[in-house]
Amino acid sequence: MKTRFLITILLSLFVISVFAQEDIVQKYLNQYQYDKDRLSIEFTKGRRDALRDLMTDNSVSIILTNPIRNRSNDVDFQYHQDPNFYYLTGFKEPNAALLLFKSPITYKGDTIIELLVMQTRDPKREVWDGRRLGVSNAASFLGINSVVAISEFDFKDFSWANFNQLFYIEQNLLVDQNRKVNEELNNFKKELITLFEKRKIKSDSKKLINYMATLREVKLEEEMVFLKKAIDITCNAQMELMKSLKDGMAEYQTEAILEYVFKNEGAEFTGFPSIQGGGENSCILHYTTNRKVLNNEHLLVSDIGAEYRGYTADVTRTLPVDGVFSEEEKVIYNLVLKAQNAGIREALAGNPFRATHEATTEIITDGLLKLGIITEEKQVRNYFMHGTSHYLGLDVHDLGTFGPLKSGSVITVEPGIYIAEGSDCDPKWWNIGVRIEDDILITDSEPINLSKAAPRTVEEIERMMKMESKF
């Protein structure tokens, strides 16, 4: 009787301990991931399976995390995960690698199809740098069952000569020395490079990036939720700027308004440095200094994108600081808008990727000739010197094949005209820079402008700029 009672007590304590441990793990996971709308386990597993389907027989792909990058002295930039690694795992920590096998293999007595190599928990470092997921939580949180600590991983545990090919991305192998924060990842890279040098396996540094471009070019429904959210936040920011912009405001103050909206509505990052170019700076394509004080004679090119759950928007509006376009500004603006509308009409599934650019270039060339700003067609490159479209997604210039447009892809359509001071034309056009950019979803029928909420006609912008601002 006493033995049975003792066994019962011990079993009860064991059950309580298990539930207590599960509760601790759950509390930890809640702290680790406050945002509930993250990429699902089903999505990332499906993406790994899709990559595996593209791989050749008896091959292995290795995808690495971004290193921690140093800003200055002992201060690092806020960490941002490699988009390919995030796309395949949903994991945002550094010092990790994903090994993806075409077919099941035997590893330490187990049959596996993939292996996540990751950093372990370190309570001392977590006090300074934040929570880590840890090896024991990877299966429940990421849906990857085969996991090993990067400090315990050994390339000798694999018979690399038995694989037909190893795929990797060349730029991921750069060793980025930054004190000791990248040490584990650097050691992994060095061992991998040694593996190539000893020629134990045939390797390819090009195909994997092509595989990822094929996958990322077409967005799945789950991705579109995040991308649309990023675009909506960006449009809200542009509309707030329209209401707030006024004489005497500095470019950095316009940037502050925009990025306040980003953060206030849940964006983690800007997708790229915000471009706020006023006056002569409106004619600098990627101007990011943002220090000029604006006045009522200036146009402001505002090229911005919020990043939400890894997905970034890219929306440009051009605004008159005084709220009203001058006659010259209106002429150039409406020419760019006409060109953009023509480009959007060409954003059709099956059309060549360059169809949007050819359409916008034709309109702008004809318009500049009629205005006397150019005298021959080839001079259009003096005032419209960039492409019209790029893919959009986990990168602002996202991966894609640049083949015929596909339903489910998202591209930008962003023509512009930039007439810098001193240009070979009537000075009345000088320092007029105009770019209009929208994010376009390719469908099986008509293109969808995902950023249409932000006013883009002269009349709509001027009307919005008369509205009251919260700033």
Tab-separated table of C-alpha atoms in Angstrom:
chain	number	residue	atom	x	y	z
A	1	MET	CA	0.000	0.000	0.000
A	2	LYS	CA	2.792	2.418	0.999
A	3	THR	CA	4.675	1.594	-2.213
A	4	ARG	CA	1.576	2.276	-4.332
A	5	PHE	CA	1.007	5.558	-2.473
A	6	LEU	CA	4.638	6.592	-3.018
A	7	ILE	CA	4.427	5.786	-6.737
A	8	THR	CA	1.228	7.836	-7.000
A	9	ILE	CA	2.907	10.809	-5.316
A	10	LEU	CA	5.947	10.570	-7.578
A	11	LEU	CA	3.779	10.354	-10.707
A	12	SER	CA	1.773	13.370	-9.574
A	13	LEU	CA	4.921	15.374	-8.987
A	14	PHE	CA	6.207	14.348	-12.420
A	15	VAL	CA	2.992	15.465	-14.121
A	16	ILE	CA	3.025	18.774	-12.220
A	17	SER	CA	6.659	19.259	-13.231
A	18	VAL	CA	5.890	18.591	-16.893
A	19	PHE	CA	2.978	21.034	-16.931
A	20	ALA	CA	5.053	23.612	-15.053
A	21	GLN	CA	7.839	23.240	-17.619
A	22	GLU	CA	5.364	23.599	-20.491
A	23	ASP	CA	3.995	26.718	-18.822
A	24	ILE	CA	7.499	28.165	-18.506
A	25	VAL	CA	8.216	27.402	-22.171
A	26	GLN	CA	4.940	28.981	-23.246
A	27	LYS	CA	5.647	32.120	-21.204
A	28	TYR	CA	9.075	32.267	-22.779
A	29	LEU	CA	7.686	31.908	-26.292
A	30	ASN	CA	5.163	34.663	-25.582
A	31	GLN	CA	8.024	36.965	-24.575
A	32	TYR	CA	10.117	35.902	-27.569
A	33	GLN	CA	7.394	36.643	-30.098
A	34	TYR	CA	4.976	39.388	-29.053
A	35	ASP	CA	3.572	39.712	-32.563
A	36	LYS	CA	1.045	36.979	-33.264
A	37	ASP	CA	0.674	37.575	-37.007
A	38	ARG	CA	3.975	36.025	-38.064
A	39	LEU	CA	4.722	33.692	-40.956
A	40	SER	CA	3.071	30.390	-40.095
A	41	ILE	CA	4.820	27.063	-39.672
A	42	GLU	CA	2.721	25.759	-42.555
A	43	PHE	CA	3.929	28.555	-44.830
A	44	THR	CA	7.634	28.125	-44.140
A	45	LYS	CA	7.427	24.339	-44.358
A	46	GLY	CA	5.634	24.678	-47.677
A	47	ARG	CA	8.366	27.006	-48.940
A	48	ARG	CA	11.077	24.533	-47.923
A	49	ASP	CA	9.199	21.774	-49.731
A	50	ALA	CA	8.860	24.003	-52.807
A	51	LEU	CA	12.603	24.674	-52.819
A	52	ARG	CA	13.310	20.983	-52.408
A	53	ASP	CA	11.147	20.286	-55.470
A	54	LEU	CA	13.387	22.572	-57.549
A	55	MET	CA	16.626	20.988	-56.390
A	56	THR	CA	18.384	18.326	-58.450
A	57	ASP	CA	18.571	14.703	-57.332
A	58	ASN	CA	20.780	13.888	-54.335
A	59	SER	CA	21.630	17.535	-53.622
A	60	VAL	CA	21.779	19.766	-50.557
A	61	SER	CA	21.177	23.505	-50.166
A	62	ILE	CA	22.759	25.589	-47.410
A	63	ILE	CA	21.177	28.929	-46.497
A	64	LEU	CA	22.848	31.180	-43.926
A	65	THR	CA	21.623	33.987	-41.696
A	66	ASN	CA	22.861	37.542	-42.029
A	67	PRO	CA	25.767	38.476	-39.768
A	68	ILE	CA	25.375	41.095	-37.063
A	69	ARG	CA	26.679	44.282	-38.657
A	70	ASN	CA	28.718	46.890	-36.829
A	71	ARG	CA	27.639	50.544	-36.904
A	72	SER	CA	30.568	52.052	-35.040
A	73	ASN	CA	32.919	51.027	-32.251
A	74	ASP	CA	30.870	48.760	-29.926
A	75	VAL	CA	27.447	49.676	-31.347
A	76	ASP	CA	25.747	47.364	-33.852
A	77	PHE	CA	22.909	48.038	-36.241
A	78	GLN	CA	19.549	46.584	-35.259
A	79	TYR	CA	19.604	43.023	-36.550
A	80	HIS	CA	17.771	42.176	-39.757
A	81	GLN	CA	17.479	38.604	-40.980
A	82	ASP	CA	18.540	37.417	-44.427
A	83	PRO	CA	15.263	37.415	-46.432
A	84	ASN	CA	15.819	33.953	-47.913
A	85	PHE	CA	16.487	32.450	-44.486
A	86	TYR	CA	13.423	34.201	-43.038
A	87	TYR	CA	11.270	33.057	-45.983
A	88	LEU	CA	12.207	29.422	-45.366
A	89	THR	CA	12.149	29.372	-41.556
A	90	GLY	CA	10.456	32.444	-40.063
A	91	PHE	CA	13.510	32.637	-37.758
A	92	LYS	CA	14.924	36.103	-36.957
A	93	GLU	CA	18.042	35.296	-34.923
A	94	PRO	CA	21.680	35.423	-36.165
A	95	ASN	CA	24.323	32.680	-36.120
A	96	ALA	CA	22.283	29.988	-37.823
A	97	ALA	CA	22.240	27.880	-40.978
A	98	LEU	CA	19.641	25.743	-42.722
A	99	LEU	CA	20.646	22.538	-44.499
A	100	LEU	CA	17.941	21.330	-46.857
A	101	PHE	CA	18.259	17.893	-48.439
A	102	LYS	CA	16.575	16.772	-51.644
A	103	SER	CA	15.975	13.307	-50.214
A	104	PRO	CA	16.037	11.887	-46.667
A	105	ILE	CA	19.484	11.140	-45.277
A	106	THR	CA	20.807	9.507	-42.118
A	107	TYR	CA	22.320	11.868	-39.553
A	108	LYS	CA	23.525	10.543	-36.206
A	109	GLY	CA	21.223	7.551	-36.468
A	110	ASP	CA	18.130	9.569	-37.437
A	111	THR	CA	16.524	9.972	-40.842
A	112	ILE	CA	16.227	13.674	-41.626
A	113	ILE	CA	15.195	15.840	-44.575
A	114	GLU	CA	16.445	19.161	-43.166
A	115	LEU	CA	18.657	20.399	-40.363
A	116	LEU	CA	18.607	23.733	-38.550
A	117	VAL	CA	21.949	24.713	-37.054
A	118	MET	CA	21.402	27.499	-34.510
A	119	GLN	CA	22.823	29.346	-31.529
A	120	THR	CA	21.999	28.087	-28.050
A	121	ARG	CA	20.377	30.031	-25.255
A	122	ASP	CA	22.772	32.115	-23.192
A	123	PRO	CA	21.194	33.728	-20.108
A	124	LYS	CA	24.124	36.111	-19.657
A	125	ARG	CA	23.900	37.436	-23.224
A	126	GLU	CA	20.088	37.497	-23.127
A	127	VAL	CA	20.247	40.062	-20.320
A	128	TRP	CA	22.005	42.385	-22.788
A	129	ASP	CA	20.683	41.391	-26.210
A	130	GLY	CA	17.222	39.897	-25.644
A	131	ARG	CA	15.684	36.441	-25.599
A	132	ARG	CA	16.885	33.567	-27.735
A	133	LEU	CA	14.665	30.750	-28.917
A	134	GLY	CA	17.018	27.897	-28.065
A	135	VAL	CA	17.389	24.451	-29.597
A	136	SER	CA	14.693	22.828	-27.448
A	137	ASN	CA	12.001	25.262	-28.614
A	138	ALA	CA	12.766	25.200	-32.334
A	139	ALA	CA	10.473	22.297	-33.187
A	140	SER	CA	7.377	23.791	-31.552
A	141	PHE	CA	8.038	27.358	-32.668
A	142	LEU	CA	9.496	26.848	-36.163
A	143	GLY	CA	8.211	23.401	-37.090
A	144	ILE	CA	11.733	22.097	-37.726
A	145	ASN	CA	12.326	18.853	-35.858
A	146	SER	CA	16.000	18.286	-36.675
A	147	VAL	CA	18.026	20.901	-34.827
A	148	VAL	CA	21.600	21.061	-33.564
A	149	ALA	CA	23.546	23.767	-31.752
A	150	ILE	CA	25.959	25.570	-34.074
A	151	SER	CA	28.674	25.130	-31.446
A	152	GLU	CA	28.227	21.346	-31.680
A	153	PHE	CA	27.830	21.046	-35.453
A	154	ASP	CA	30.631	19.201	-37.236
A	155	PHE	CA	30.935	18.995	-41.022
A	156	LYS	CA	32.640	15.635	-40.524
A	157	ASP	CA	29.317	14.147	-39.468
A	158	PHE	CA	28.301	14.102	-43.150
A	159	SER	CA	29.734	12.103	-46.035
A	160	TRP	CA	29.791	15.054	-48.400
A	161	ALA	CA	31.243	13.039	-51.260
A	162	ASN	CA	27.965	11.095	-51.402
A	163	PHE	CA	26.023	14.196	-52.520
A	164	ASN	CA	25.871	15.047	-56.211
A	165	GLN	CA	25.808	18.791	-55.584
A	166	LEU	CA	25.747	21.491	-52.899
A	167	PHE	CA	23.919	24.754	-53.563
A	168	TYR	CA	24.769	27.973	-51.754
A	169	ILE	CA	24.622	31.746	-52.281
A	170	GLU	CA	28.068	33.225	-52.765
A	171	GLN	CA	27.505	36.529	-50.956
A	172	ASN	CA	26.404	34.623	-47.846
A	173	LEU	CA	29.932	33.262	-47.438
A	174	LEU	CA	31.539	36.636	-46.745
A	175	VAL	CA	33.188	36.481	-43.326
A	176	ASP	CA	32.108	39.599	-41.422
A	177	GLN	CA	34.405	40.004	-38.416
A	178	ASN	CA	32.720	41.997	-35.634
A	179	ARG	CA	34.200	41.273	-32.229
A	180	LYS	CA	32.843	37.842	-31.227
A	181	VAL	CA	29.164	38.263	-32.054
A	182	ASN	CA	29.563	36.541	-35.441
A	183	GLU	CA	32.182	34.030	-34.341
A	184	GLU	CA	29.997	30.923	-34.569
A	185	LEU	CA	28.674	31.853	-38.012
A	186	ASN	CA	32.157	32.792	-39.215
A	187	ASN	CA	33.516	29.416	-38.099
A	188	PHE	CA	30.705	27.664	-39.952
A	189	LYS	CA	31.513	29.650	-43.114
A	190	LYS	CA	35.209	28.894	-42.874
A	191	GLU	CA	34.527	25.166	-42.551
A	192	LEU	CA	32.194	25.331	-45.533
A	193	ILE	CA	34.813	27.146	-47.617
A	194	THR	CA	37.374	24.515	-46.619
A	195	LEU	CA	34.943	21.847	-47.799
A	196	PHE	CA	34.835	23.500	-51.241
A	197	GLU	CA	38.603	23.904	-51.375
A	198	LYS	CA	39.163	20.229	-50.646
A	199	ARG	CA	36.749	19.469	-53.489
A	200	LYS	CA	34.829	16.944	-51.485
A	201	ILE	CA	31.615	18.011	-53.200
A	202	LYS	CA	30.550	19.688	-56.425
A	203	SER	CA	29.175	23.104	-55.535
A	204	ASP	CA	27.096	25.752	-57.319
A	205	SER	CA	26.796	29.368	-56.160
A	206	LYS	CA	24.260	30.520	-58.796
A	207	LYS	CA	21.357	28.071	-58.904
A	208	LEU	CA	20.145	28.597	-55.347
A	209	ILE	CA	19.575	32.328	-55.844
A	210	ASN	CA	17.713	31.489	-59.072
A	211	TYR	CA	15.585	28.958	-57.206
A	212	MET	CA	14.756	31.549	-54.556
A	213	ALA	CA	13.923	34.138	-57.215
A	214	THR	CA	11.483	31.698	-58.801
A	215	LEU	CA	9.771	31.077	-55.466
A	216	ARG	CA	9.698	34.653	-54.184
A	217	GLU	CA	8.553	36.203	-57.466
A	218	VAL	CA	4.971	34.992	-56.991
A	219	LYS	CA	3.427	35.909	-53.652
A	220	LEU	CA	1.211	33.515	-51.740
A	221	GLU	CA	-1.930	34.641	-49.925
A	222	GLU	CA	-0.235	34.696	-46.517
A	223	GLU	CA	2.528	36.955	-47.837
A	224	MET	CA	0.015	39.327	-49.396
A	225	VAL	CA	-1.573	39.976	-45.997
A	226	PHE	CA	1.718	41.377	-44.721
A	227	LEU	CA	2.611	43.180	-47.943
A	228	LYS	CA	-0.789	44.876	-48.126
A	229	LYS	CA	-0.425	45.917	-44.494
A	230	ALA	CA	2.974	47.479	-45.248
A	231	ILE	CA	1.496	49.317	-48.228
A	232	ASP	CA	-1.517	50.548	-46.256
A	233	ILE	CA	0.758	51.931	-43.520
A	234	THR	CA	2.886	53.658	-46.152
A	235	CYS	CA	-0.143	55.220	-47.830
A	236	ASN	CA	-1.376	56.483	-44.460
A	237	ALA	CA	2.027	58.072	-43.881
A	238	GLN	CA	1.971	59.782	-47.283
A	239	MET	CA	-1.492	61.168	-46.589
A	240	GLU	CA	-0.411	62.477	-43.192
A	241	LEU	CA	2.554	64.193	-44.823
A	242	MET	CA	0.261	65.832	-47.378
A	243	LYS	CA	-1.773	67.330	-44.542
A	244	SER	CA	1.315	68.394	-42.564
A	245	LEU	CA	3.728	69.770	-45.168
A	246	LYS	CA	4.353	73.517	-44.917
A	247	ASP	CA	6.820	76.293	-45.597
A	248	GLY	CA	9.875	76.245	-43.326
A	249	MET	CA	9.700	72.541	-42.561
A	250	ALA	CA	12.988	70.656	-42.897
A	251	GLU	CA	13.270	67.474	-44.918
A	252	TYR	CA	14.111	65.594	-41.726
A	253	GLN	CA	10.869	66.806	-40.171
A	254	THR	CA	8.905	65.344	-43.070
A	255	GLU	CA	10.846	62.116	-42.537
A	256	ALA	CA	9.936	62.195	-38.833
A	257	ILE	CA	6.215	62.505	-39.632
A	258	LEU	CA	6.322	59.588	-42.047
A	259	GLU	CA	8.292	57.293	-39.793
A	260	TYR	CA	6.159	58.184	-36.783
A	261	VAL	CA	3.175	56.805	-38.704
A	262	PHE	CA	5.196	53.703	-39.596
A	263	LYS	CA	6.025	52.919	-35.981
A	264	ASN	CA	2.658	53.982	-34.633
A	265	GLU	CA	0.915	51.515	-36.957
A	266	GLY	CA	3.201	48.586	-36.170
A	267	ALA	CA	5.946	48.604	-38.795
A	268	GLU	CA	9.245	47.242	-37.475
A	269	PHE	CA	11.555	49.021	-39.906
A	270	THR	CA	11.691	51.269	-42.912
A	271	GLY	CA	12.130	49.040	-45.946
A	272	PHE	CA	14.905	51.388	-47.101
A	273	PRO	CA	16.210	54.817	-46.015
A	274	SER	CA	13.418	57.363	-46.520
A	275	ILE	CA	14.013	59.664	-49.504
A	276	GLN	CA	12.775	63.204	-48.818
A	277	GLY	CA	14.200	65.404	-51.559
A	278	GLY	CA	13.056	69.004	-51.776
A	279	GLY	CA	13.949	71.627	-54.392
A	280	GLU	CA	17.214	70.709	-56.116
A	281	ASN	CA	17.249	67.453	-54.111
A	282	SER	CA	14.102	66.301	-55.915
A	283	CYS	CA	16.419	65.617	-58.857
A	284	ILE	CA	18.671	63.225	-56.885
A	285	LEU	CA	17.184	59.750	-57.261
A	286	HIS	CA	18.323	58.184	-53.970
A	287	TYR	CA	18.826	61.294	-51.860
A	288	THR	CA	18.708	60.398	-48.150
A	289	THR	CA	20.580	63.218	-46.375
A	290	ASN	CA	17.244	64.929	-45.625
A	291	ARG	CA	18.654	68.112	-44.052
A	292	LYS	CA	17.383	70.900	-46.318
A	293	VAL	CA	14.839	73.460	-45.080
A	294	LEU	CA	11.918	73.656	-47.504
A	295	ASN	CA	10.112	76.716	-48.775
A	296	ASN	CA	7.003	77.400	-50.821
A	297	GLU	CA	8.899	77.320	-54.121
A	298	HIS	CA	9.923	73.683	-53.676
A	299	LEU	CA	8.567	70.360	-54.775
A	300	LEU	CA	9.205	67.446	-52.402
A	301	VAL	CA	9.791	63.946	-53.724
A	302	SER	CA	8.771	61.556	-50.937
A	303	ASP	CA	9.865	57.969	-51.671
A	304	ILE	CA	9.157	55.728	-48.678
A	305	GLY	CA	8.261	52.214	-47.607
A	306	ALA	CA	7.217	50.701	-44.300
A	307	GLU	CA	8.378	47.174	-43.537
A	308	TYR	CA	5.828	44.920	-41.850
A	309	ARG	CA	6.704	41.363	-40.790
A	310	GLY	CA	9.584	41.406	-43.255
A	311	TYR	CA	7.603	42.709	-46.250
A	312	THR	CA	8.200	46.214	-47.548
A	313	ALA	CA	6.154	48.760	-49.463
A	314	ASP	CA	7.548	51.343	-51.891
A	315	VAL	CA	5.323	54.344	-52.604
A	316	THR	CA	6.427	57.719	-53.988
A	317	ARG	CA	4.476	60.941	-54.100
A	318	THR	CA	5.633	64.383	-55.243
A	319	LEU	CA	4.168	67.304	-53.312
A	320	PRO	CA	4.220	71.116	-53.649
A	321	VAL	CA	5.362	72.557	-50.325
A	322	ASP	CA	2.811	75.393	-50.535
A	323	GLY	CA	-0.009	72.972	-51.352
A	324	VAL	CA	-0.487	74.146	-54.951
A	325	PHE	CA	1.413	73.080	-58.063
A	326	SER	CA	2.787	75.904	-60.225
A	327	GLU	CA	1.940	75.781	-63.928
A	328	GLU	CA	5.361	74.355	-64.836
A	329	GLU	CA	5.211	71.817	-62.009
A	330	LYS	CA	1.711	70.793	-63.044
A	331	VAL	CA	2.789	70.216	-66.643
A	332	ILE	CA	5.668	67.938	-65.664
A	333	TYR	CA	3.624	66.204	-62.972
A	334	ASN	CA	0.748	65.395	-65.334
A	335	LEU	CA	3.197	64.110	-67.943
A	336	VAL	CA	4.683	61.705	-65.379
A	337	LEU	CA	1.188	60.680	-64.250
A	338	LYS	CA	0.134	60.024	-67.847
A	339	ALA	CA	3.237	57.885	-68.305
A	340	GLN	CA	2.559	55.984	-65.081
A	341	ASN	CA	-1.030	55.223	-66.086
A	342	ALA	CA	0.260	53.858	-69.386
A	343	GLY	CA	2.810	51.719	-67.540
A	344	ILE	CA	0.205	50.332	-65.142
A	345	ARG	CA	-2.007	49.335	-68.079
A	346	GLU	CA	0.885	47.199	-69.364
A	347	ALA	CA	1.312	45.380	-66.030
A	348	LEU	CA	-0.451	42.293	-67.359
A	349	ALA	CA	0.343	38.618	-66.853
A	350	GLY	CA	2.318	37.360	-69.836
A	351	ASN	CA	3.704	40.753	-70.840
A	352	PRO	CA	7.494	41.173	-70.883
A	353	PHE	CA	8.889	42.627	-67.677
A	354	ARG	CA	10.049	45.707	-69.601
A	355	ALA	CA	6.607	46.408	-71.030
A	356	THR	CA	5.887	48.954	-68.296
A	357	HIS	CA	9.163	50.786	-68.951
A	358	GLU	CA	8.654	50.885	-72.688
A	359	ALA	CA	5.183	52.367	-72.224
A	360	THR	CA	6.309	55.059	-69.784
A	361	THR	CA	9.380	55.962	-71.826
A	362	GLU	CA	7.318	56.460	-74.964
A	363	ILE	CA	4.959	58.883	-73.206
A	364	ILE	CA	7.722	60.843	-71.482
A	365	THR	CA	9.830	61.068	-74.649
A	366	ASP	CA	6.916	62.400	-76.678
A	367	GLY	CA	5.973	64.859	-73.931
A	368	LEU	CA	9.469	66.272	-73.477
A	369	LEU	CA	9.853	66.690	-77.232
A	370	LYS	CA	6.608	68.663	-77.427
A	371	LEU	CA	7.695	70.873	-74.508
A	372	GLY	CA	11.036	71.564	-76.174
A	373	ILE	CA	12.958	70.196	-73.203
A	374	ILE	CA	14.630	67.681	-75.521
A	375	THR	CA	15.203	67.899	-79.271
A	376	GLU	CA	15.783	64.229	-80.049
A	377	GLU	CA	14.478	60.993	-78.553
A	378	LYS	CA	17.753	59.700	-77.126
A	379	GLN	CA	17.982	62.754	-74.873
A	380	VAL	CA	15.154	61.380	-72.744
A	381	ARG	CA	17.807	59.553	-70.709
A	382	ASN	CA	19.041	62.927	-69.468
A	383	TYR	CA	15.776	63.396	-67.566
A	384	PHE	CA	14.397	59.863	-67.068
A	385	MET	CA	17.452	57.807	-66.222
A	386	HIS	CA	16.084	54.833	-64.257
A	387	GLY	CA	13.926	51.801	-64.907
A	388	THR	CA	10.183	51.867	-64.339
A	389	SER	CA	9.577	48.651	-62.421
A	390	HIS	CA	11.090	46.261	-59.912
A	391	TYR	CA	9.697	43.371	-57.903
A	392	LEU	CA	8.498	44.059	-54.379
A	393	GLY	CA	8.334	41.795	-51.324
A	394	LEU	CA	10.853	40.802	-48.664
A	395	ASP	CA	13.292	43.199	-50.321
A	396	VAL	CA	12.339	46.562	-51.739
A	397	HIS	CA	14.092	45.380	-54.912
A	398	ASP	CA	12.841	41.853	-54.513
A	399	LEU	CA	14.017	38.687	-56.199
A	400	GLY	CA	12.395	37.673	-59.469
A	401	THR	CA	13.216	36.106	-62.811
A	402	PHE	CA	12.544	39.203	-64.940
A	403	GLY	CA	10.754	36.971	-67.435
A	404	PRO	CA	7.130	37.471	-68.511
A	405	LEU	CA	5.009	38.981	-65.737
A	406	LYS	CA	3.207	36.397	-63.626
A	407	SER	CA	-0.096	36.518	-61.820
A	408	GLY	CA	0.610	36.918	-58.119
A	409	SER	CA	3.715	39.056	-58.565
A	410	VAL	CA	3.890	42.560	-57.139
A	411	ILE	CA	5.906	45.188	-59.002
A	412	THR	CA	6.339	48.931	-58.799
A	413	VAL	CA	5.510	51.315	-61.625
A	414	GLU	CA	7.525	54.485	-61.019
A	415	PRO	CA	8.351	56.796	-63.913
A	416	GLY	CA	9.972	60.142	-63.212
A	417	ILE	CA	11.314	63.323	-64.762
A	418	TYR	CA	14.247	65.147	-63.145
A	419	ILE	CA	15.331	68.501	-64.552
A	420	ALA	CA	18.348	69.600	-62.554
A	421	GLU	CA	19.569	73.172	-62.432
A	422	GLY	CA	21.842	73.894	-65.396
A	423	SER	CA	20.037	71.439	-67.692
A	424	ASP	CA	20.037	72.256	-71.413
A	425	CYS	CA	16.511	73.628	-71.470
A	426	ASP	CA	14.532	76.715	-70.479
A	427	PRO	CA	15.476	77.599	-66.844
A	428	LYS	CA	11.793	77.733	-65.922
A	429	TRP	CA	11.940	73.916	-65.743
A	430	TRP	CA	15.028	73.744	-63.528
A	431	ASN	CA	14.843	71.954	-60.155
A	432	ILE	CA	11.564	70.296	-61.016
A	433	GLY	CA	11.869	66.646	-60.020
A	434	VAL	CA	8.774	64.446	-60.136
A	435	ARG	CA	8.383	60.747	-59.404
A	436	ILE	CA	5.104	58.885	-58.910
A	437	GLU	CA	5.332	55.283	-57.727
A	438	ASP	CA	2.688	52.702	-56.922
A	439	ASP	CA	2.708	49.029	-55.964
A	440	ILE	CA	0.905	46.907	-58.529
A	441	LEU	CA	-0.417	43.356	-58.143
A	442	ILE	CA	-0.337	41.335	-61.349
A	443	THR	CA	-3.482	39.238	-61.785
A	444	ASP	CA	-5.071	37.025	-64.422
A	445	SER	CA	-7.098	40.044	-65.515
A	446	GLU	CA	-6.497	43.750	-64.821
A	447	PRO	CA	-3.622	44.985	-62.608
A	448	ILE	CA	-4.543	46.108	-59.089
A	449	ASN	CA	-3.026	49.267	-57.640
A	450	LEU	CA	-2.423	48.317	-54.008
A	451	SER	CA	-1.334	51.857	-53.066
A	452	LYS	CA	-4.163	53.779	-54.702
A	453	ALA	CA	-5.329	55.073	-51.284
A	454	ALA	CA	-2.596	57.729	-51.392
A	455	PRO	CA	-3.806	60.574	-53.672
A	456	ARG	CA	-1.814	60.867	-56.892
A	457	THR	CA	-3.579	63.331	-59.190
A	458	VAL	CA	-2.890	67.060	-58.936
A	459	GLU	CA	-6.457	67.738	-57.802
A	460	GLU	CA	-6.492	64.959	-55.193
A	461	ILE	CA	-3.150	66.015	-53.724
A	462	GLU	CA	-4.060	69.687	-53.518
A	463	ARG	CA	-7.354	68.787	-51.858
A	464	MET	CA	-5.651	66.514	-49.323
A	465	MET	CA	-3.081	69.192	-48.517
A	466	LYS	CA	-5.864	71.539	-47.410
A	467	MET	CA	-7.005	69.063	-44.728
A	468	GLU	CA	-6.123	69.413	-41.061
A	469	SER	CA	-3.077	67.582	-39.738
A	470	LYS	CA	-2.418	66.057	-36.334
A	471	PHE	CA	1.068	67.638	-36.391
